[in-house]
Amino acid sequence: EIVVTQSPGTLSLSPGERATLSCRASQSVSSSYLAWYQQKPGQAPRLLIHGASNRAAGVPDRFSGTGSATEFTLIISSLEPEDSATYYCQQYGSSLYIFGQGTKLDI
Amino acid sequence: QVQLVQSGAEVRKPGASVKVSCTASGYTFNRHLIMWVRQAPGQGLECMGVTNPGGPYTTFAPRFQGRVSVTRDTSTTTLFLELSSLTFEDTAFYYCARFSGDSYSFDYWGQGTRVTVSS
């Protein structure tokens, strides 16, 4: 069974800074199924990145994703206050979809 | 436009069952899988299962098997997630989300249904 681990658990940064969020899988996974979601308090999750590096429709270009095999990264190049949220990565395994535990980003 | 609209909040006693609906619109219903996600208070996202609406056929996570089912109203584009033998630990938000075969990800989400288990 694939385990997806995110780090750090919490990240506190200032507007304009760069955020680097990590997602690690316990075994090599397909980049095609690696997605990142943003969730703000009281809201449903929102798709940010799919296929490890492709921005979803309407997502600002300050969000980018990289990685392959077991190591994936979400980068927010210049933080805006509205980027405060919890970010989850998701991978596919055993006919189900596995989420990491999330990284809470405070701006 | 694509929408997933879920039923309203529910309160149940321990041991009871709850049924959450997810009504889809704006796309061909049978062509997209639906994922069910649970989020306990202050916790992360957990995939409960994935439904093929054409059956409906659902693959459930092992920890939910035996007390969860998904049915469909065949006259509409509505799926129902039913969870039985509720315990306090089932208190959570429940979401449905649509799978996109183009992006291999979940591109549209319902607004969530809060289920509270309380004696």
mmCIF file of C-alpha atoms in Angstrom:
data_model
loop_
_atom_site.group_PDB
_atom_site.id
_atom_site.type_symbol
_atom_site.label_atom_id
_atom_site.label_comp_id
_atom_site.label_asym_id
_atom_site.label_seq_id
_atom_site.Cartn_x
_atom_site.Cartn_y
_atom_site.Cartn_z
ATOM 1 C CA GLU A 1 0.000 0.000 0.000
ATOM 2 C CA ILE A 2 1.309 3.405 -0.978
ATOM 3 C CA VAL A 3 1.809 5.922 1.821
ATOM 4 C CA VAL A 4 1.985 9.602 0.934
ATOM 5 C CA THR A 5 3.852 11.884 3.347
ATOM 6 C CA GLN A 6 3.896 15.665 3.187
ATOM 7 C CA SER A 7 6.315 18.056 4.819
ATOM 8 C CA PRO A 8 6.473 20.335 6.587
ATOM 9 C CA GLY A 9 3.275 20.041 8.580
ATOM 10 C CA THR A 10 3.056 23.790 8.979
ATOM 11 C CA LEU A 11 4.813 26.589 7.142
ATOM 12 C CA SER A 12 4.762 30.245 8.160
ATOM 13 C CA LEU A 13 6.004 32.752 5.598
ATOM 14 C CA SER A 14 5.541 36.365 4.594
ATOM 15 C CA PRO A 15 3.940 37.858 1.478
ATOM 16 C CA GLY A 16 6.322 37.827 -1.465
ATOM 17 C CA GLU A 17 8.348 34.901 -0.134
ATOM 18 C CA ARG A 18 8.656 31.540 -1.861
ATOM 19 C CA ALA A 19 6.991 28.437 -0.454
ATOM 20 C CA THR A 20 8.247 24.925 -1.098
ATOM 21 C CA LEU A 21 5.957 22.052 -0.102
ATOM 22 C CA SER A 22 7.109 18.464 -0.300
ATOM 23 C CA CYS A 23 5.174 15.262 -1.040
ATOM 24 C CA ARG A 24 6.866 11.892 -0.782
ATOM 25 C CA ALA A 25 5.448 8.506 -1.791
ATOM 26 C CA SER A 26 6.561 5.265 -0.148
ATOM 27 C CA GLN A 27 7.101 3.710 -3.554
ATOM 28 C CA SER A 28 7.497 4.972 -7.100
ATOM 29 C CA VAL A 29 4.227 6.330 -8.463
ATOM 30 C CA SER A 30 2.981 7.604 -11.784
ATOM 31 C CA SER A 31 3.353 11.345 -12.233
ATOM 32 C CA SER A 32 0.146 11.311 -14.248
ATOM 33 C CA TYR A 33 -1.864 10.703 -11.072
ATOM 34 C CA LEU A 34 -0.077 13.147 -8.772
ATOM 35 C CA ALA A 35 -2.290 16.092 -7.932
ATOM 36 C CA TRP A 36 -2.208 18.999 -5.509
ATOM 37 C CA TYR A 37 -5.275 20.549 -3.910
ATOM 38 C CA GLN A 38 -5.770 23.739 -1.923
ATOM 39 C CA GLN A 39 -8.308 23.897 0.871
ATOM 40 C CA LYS A 40 -9.273 27.045 2.732
ATOM 41 C CA PRO A 41 -11.223 26.919 6.005
ATOM 42 C CA GLY A 42 -14.900 26.194 5.466
ATOM 43 C CA GLN A 43 -14.431 25.387 1.803
ATOM 44 C CA ALA A 44 -14.182 22.284 -0.340
ATOM 45 C CA PRO A 45 -10.784 21.425 -1.769
ATOM 46 C CA ARG A 46 -9.791 23.003 -5.086
ATOM 47 C CA LEU A 47 -7.636 21.342 -7.730
ATOM 48 C CA LEU A 48 -4.380 23.242 -8.266
ATOM 49 C CA ILE A 49 -1.976 20.941 -10.080
ATOM 50 C CA HIS A 50 -2.514 17.694 -11.972
ATOM 51 C CA GLY A 51 -0.058 15.347 -13.613
ATOM 52 C CA ALA A 52 2.565 16.599 -11.130
ATOM 53 C CA SER A 53 3.252 19.814 -13.067
ATOM 54 C CA ASN A 54 0.144 21.017 -14.923
ATOM 55 C CA ARG A 55 -1.826 23.924 -13.526
ATOM 56 C CA ALA A 56 -5.582 23.503 -13.428
ATOM 57 C CA ALA A 57 -7.761 26.049 -15.169
ATOM 58 C CA GLY A 58 -7.707 29.450 -13.519
ATOM 59 C CA VAL A 59 -4.773 28.719 -11.216
ATOM 60 C CA PRO A 60 -2.279 31.618 -11.051
ATOM 61 C CA ASP A 61 1.134 30.970 -12.567
ATOM 62 C CA ARG A 62 2.871 31.565 -9.234
ATOM 63 C CA PHE A 63 1.844 27.955 -8.482
ATOM 64 C CA SER A 64 4.016 25.269 -10.029
ATOM 65 C CA GLY A 65 4.652 21.580 -9.488
ATOM 66 C CA THR A 66 7.636 19.374 -10.140
ATOM 67 C CA GLY A 67 8.872 15.906 -9.381
ATOM 68 C CA SER A 68 8.723 12.269 -10.330
ATOM 69 C CA ALA A 69 8.867 8.745 -8.907
ATOM 70 C CA THR A 70 8.718 9.275 -5.112
ATOM 71 C CA GLU A 71 9.459 12.986 -4.693
ATOM 72 C CA PHE A 72 7.132 15.789 -5.679
ATOM 73 C CA THR A 73 7.133 19.486 -4.882
ATOM 74 C CA LEU A 74 4.613 22.301 -4.985
ATOM 75 C CA ILE A 75 6.181 25.738 -5.291
ATOM 76 C CA ILE A 76 4.421 29.042 -4.752
ATOM 77 C CA SER A 77 6.853 31.560 -6.153
ATOM 78 C CA SER A 78 5.663 34.796 -4.543
ATOM 79 C CA LEU A 79 3.152 34.385 -1.767
ATOM 80 C CA GLU A 80 -0.048 36.358 -1.612
ATOM 81 C CA PRO A 81 -2.147 36.635 1.561
ATOM 82 C CA GLU A 82 -4.934 34.621 -0.101
ATOM 83 C CA ASP A 83 -2.588 31.642 -0.426
ATOM 84 C CA SER A 84 -3.108 30.902 3.264
ATOM 85 C CA ALA A 85 -4.608 27.413 3.171
ATOM 86 C CA THR A 86 -3.875 23.742 3.662
ATOM 87 C CA TYR A 87 -2.350 21.979 0.688
ATOM 88 C CA TYR A 88 -2.791 18.282 -0.009
ATOM 89 C CA CYS A 89 -1.067 16.050 -2.493
ATOM 90 C CA GLN A 90 -2.860 13.008 -3.812
ATOM 91 C CA GLN A 91 -1.706 9.852 -5.542
ATOM 92 C CA TYR A 92 -3.440 6.817 -6.963
ATOM 93 C CA GLY A 93 -2.944 3.349 -5.558
ATOM 94 C CA SER A 94 -4.898 0.073 -5.254
ATOM 95 C CA SER A 95 -7.962 1.456 -7.042
ATOM 96 C CA LEU A 96 -8.243 4.296 -4.549
ATOM 97 C CA TYR A 97 -6.813 7.773 -4.192
ATOM 98 C CA ILE A 98 -4.460 8.478 -1.326
ATOM 99 C CA PHE A 99 -3.984 11.896 0.243
ATOM 100 C CA GLY A 100 -1.036 13.156 2.164
ATOM 101 C CA GLN A 101 -1.761 14.570 5.593
ATOM 102 C CA GLY A 102 -1.494 18.139 4.326
ATOM 103 C CA THR A 103 0.727 21.173 4.810
ATOM 104 C CA LYS A 104 -0.824 24.189 6.471
ATOM 105 C CA LEU A 105 0.548 27.409 5.021
ATOM 106 C CA ASP A 106 0.176 30.576 7.080
ATOM 107 C CA ILE A 107 0.943 33.898 5.419
ATOM 108 C CA GLN B 1 -21.453 24.405 -16.036
ATOM 109 C CA VAL B 2 -20.384 21.395 -14.025
ATOM 110 C CA GLN B 3 -21.846 21.258 -10.541
ATOM 111 C CA LEU B 4 -21.991 18.768 -7.727
ATOM 112 C CA VAL B 5 -24.598 19.655 -5.125
ATOM 113 C CA GLN B 6 -24.780 17.735 -1.872
ATOM 114 C CA SER B 7 -27.552 17.333 0.655
ATOM 115 C CA GLY B 8 -27.727 19.310 3.864
ATOM 116 C CA ALA B 9 -26.280 18.702 7.299
ATOM 117 C CA GLU B 10 -27.373 15.655 9.283
ATOM 118 C CA VAL B 11 -27.365 14.734 12.966
ATOM 119 C CA ARG B 12 -27.576 11.095 13.999
ATOM 120 C CA LYS B 13 -27.279 9.039 17.157
ATOM 121 C CA PRO B 14 -24.615 6.361 17.548
ATOM 122 C CA GLY B 15 -25.638 3.133 15.837
ATOM 123 C CA ALA B 16 -27.856 4.859 13.307
ATOM 124 C CA SER B 17 -27.323 5.274 9.564
ATOM 125 C CA VAL B 18 -26.988 8.369 7.411
ATOM 126 C CA LYS B 19 -27.486 8.956 3.708
ATOM 127 C CA VAL B 20 -25.697 11.765 1.880
ATOM 128 C CA SER B 21 -26.676 12.692 -1.671
ATOM 129 C CA CYS B 22 -24.546 14.107 -4.472
ATOM 130 C CA THR B 23 -26.416 15.512 -7.491
ATOM 131 C CA ALA B 24 -24.401 16.152 -10.623
ATOM 132 C CA SER B 25 -25.211 18.467 -13.510
ATOM 133 C CA GLY B 26 -23.539 20.008 -16.531
ATOM 134 C CA TYR B 27 -21.834 16.880 -17.868
ATOM 135 C CA THR B 28 -22.490 13.303 -18.961
ATOM 136 C CA PHE B 29 -22.987 11.602 -15.625
ATOM 137 C CA ASN B 30 -21.895 8.085 -16.500
ATOM 138 C CA ARG B 31 -18.584 9.182 -18.004
ATOM 139 C CA HIS B 32 -16.903 10.349 -14.817
ATOM 140 C CA LEU B 33 -16.031 8.503 -11.637
ATOM 141 C CA ILE B 34 -17.059 10.019 -8.334
ATOM 142 C CA MET B 35 -14.830 9.931 -5.264
ATOM 143 C CA TRP B 36 -16.177 10.136 -1.722
ATOM 144 C CA VAL B 37 -13.961 11.959 0.739
ATOM 145 C CA ARG B 38 -14.269 12.306 4.482
ATOM 146 C CA GLN B 39 -12.738 15.025 6.619
ATOM 147 C CA ALA B 40 -13.020 14.759 10.376
ATOM 148 C CA PRO B 41 -12.869 17.998 12.402
ATOM 149 C CA GLY B 42 -9.398 19.512 12.172
ATOM 150 C CA GLN B 43 -8.119 16.554 10.175
ATOM 151 C CA GLY B 44 -7.033 15.858 6.614
ATOM 152 C CA LEU B 45 -8.774 14.380 3.613
ATOM 153 C CA GLU B 46 -9.504 10.667 3.418
ATOM 154 C CA CYS B 47 -10.721 8.823 0.334
ATOM 155 C CA MET B 48 -13.589 6.540 1.346
ATOM 156 C CA GLY B 49 -14.218 5.081 -2.076
ATOM 157 C CA VAL B 50 -14.594 5.621 -5.785
ATOM 158 C CA THR B 51 -17.875 5.065 -7.640
ATOM 159 C CA ASN B 52 -18.513 4.335 -11.273
ATOM 160 C CA PRO B 53 -21.989 5.883 -11.684
ATOM 161 C CA GLY B 54 -22.830 3.560 -14.577
ATOM 162 C CA GLY B 55 -23.407 0.629 -12.202
ATOM 163 C CA PRO B 56 -23.104 2.059 -9.774
ATOM 164 C CA TYR B 57 -20.004 0.126 -8.789
ATOM 165 C CA THR B 58 -17.869 1.316 -5.916
ATOM 166 C CA THR B 59 -14.442 0.419 -4.614
ATOM 167 C CA PHE B 60 -14.294 1.210 -0.920
ATOM 168 C CA ALA B 61 -11.315 1.710 1.331
ATOM 169 C CA PRO B 62 -10.902 -1.372 3.550
ATOM 170 C CA ARG B 63 -11.691 0.484 6.766
ATOM 171 C CA PHE B 64 -15.205 1.338 5.500
ATOM 172 C CA GLN B 65 -16.102 -1.930 3.822
ATOM 173 C CA GLY B 66 -19.118 -3.642 5.295
ATOM 174 C CA ARG B 67 -20.872 -0.543 6.551
ATOM 175 C CA VAL B 68 -20.933 1.751 3.525
ATOM 176 C CA SER B 69 -22.817 1.576 0.255
ATOM 177 C CA VAL B 70 -23.527 3.788 -2.740
ATOM 178 C CA THR B 71 -26.786 3.742 -4.664
ATOM 179 C CA ARG B 72 -28.156 5.779 -7.519
ATOM 180 C CA ASP B 73 -31.495 7.371 -8.300
ATOM 181 C CA THR B 74 -31.843 6.038 -11.850
ATOM 182 C CA SER B 75 -34.258 8.783 -12.844
ATOM 183 C CA THR B 76 -31.775 11.520 -11.942
ATOM 184 C CA THR B 77 -28.056 12.083 -11.763
ATOM 185 C CA THR B 78 -27.885 11.600 -8.011
ATOM 186 C CA LEU B 79 -25.731 9.246 -6.008
ATOM 187 C CA PHE B 80 -26.333 8.369 -2.383
ATOM 188 C CA LEU B 81 -23.599 7.434 0.081
ATOM 189 C CA GLU B 82 -24.989 5.533 3.051
ATOM 190 C CA LEU B 83 -22.917 4.901 6.150
ATOM 191 C CA SER B 84 -24.307 2.628 8.850
ATOM 192 C CA SER B 85 -23.458 1.736 12.462
ATOM 193 C CA LEU B 86 -22.345 5.284 13.102
ATOM 194 C CA THR B 87 -19.932 6.098 15.910
ATOM 195 C CA PHE B 88 -18.722 9.444 17.228
ATOM 196 C CA GLU B 89 -15.649 9.038 14.989
ATOM 197 C CA ASP B 90 -17.904 9.342 11.918
ATOM 198 C CA THR B 91 -18.538 12.987 12.735
ATOM 199 C CA ALA B 92 -17.063 14.727 9.711
ATOM 200 C CA PHE B 93 -17.617 16.586 6.491
ATOM 201 C CA TYR B 94 -18.329 14.284 3.556
ATOM 202 C CA TYR B 95 -17.496 15.403 0.019
ATOM 203 C CA CYS B 96 -18.133 14.014 -3.429
ATOM 204 C CA ALA B 97 -15.741 14.923 -6.239
ATOM 205 C CA ARG B 98 -15.681 14.266 -9.982
ATOM 206 C CA PHE B 99 -12.772 12.505 -11.659
ATOM 207 C CA SER B 100 -11.456 13.952 -14.900
ATOM 208 C CA GLY B 101 -10.053 11.413 -17.326
ATOM 209 C CA ASP B 102 -8.190 14.244 -19.057
ATOM 210 C CA SER B 103 -6.218 15.246 -15.970
ATOM 211 C CA TYR B 104 -6.421 12.074 -13.853
ATOM 212 C CA SER B 105 -7.518 14.223 -10.940
ATOM 213 C CA PHE B 106 -10.671 15.467 -9.225
ATOM 214 C CA ASP B 107 -11.658 18.709 -10.867
ATOM 215 C CA TYR B 108 -15.068 19.502 -9.362
ATOM 216 C CA TRP B 109 -16.154 19.077 -5.770
ATOM 217 C CA GLY B 110 -19.434 19.216 -3.947
ATOM 218 C CA GLN B 111 -19.821 21.765 -1.186
ATOM 219 C CA GLY B 112 -19.659 19.089 1.501
ATOM 220 C CA THR B 113 -22.188 17.631 3.921
ATOM 221 C CA ARG B 114 -21.622 17.868 7.661
ATOM 222 C CA VAL B 115 -22.586 14.748 9.554
ATOM 223 C CA THR B 116 -22.655 14.953 13.328
ATOM 224 C CA VAL B 117 -22.967 11.852 15.468
ATOM 225 C CA SER B 118 -24.172 12.805 18.907
ATOM 226 C CA SER B 119 -26.063 11.101 21.678
#
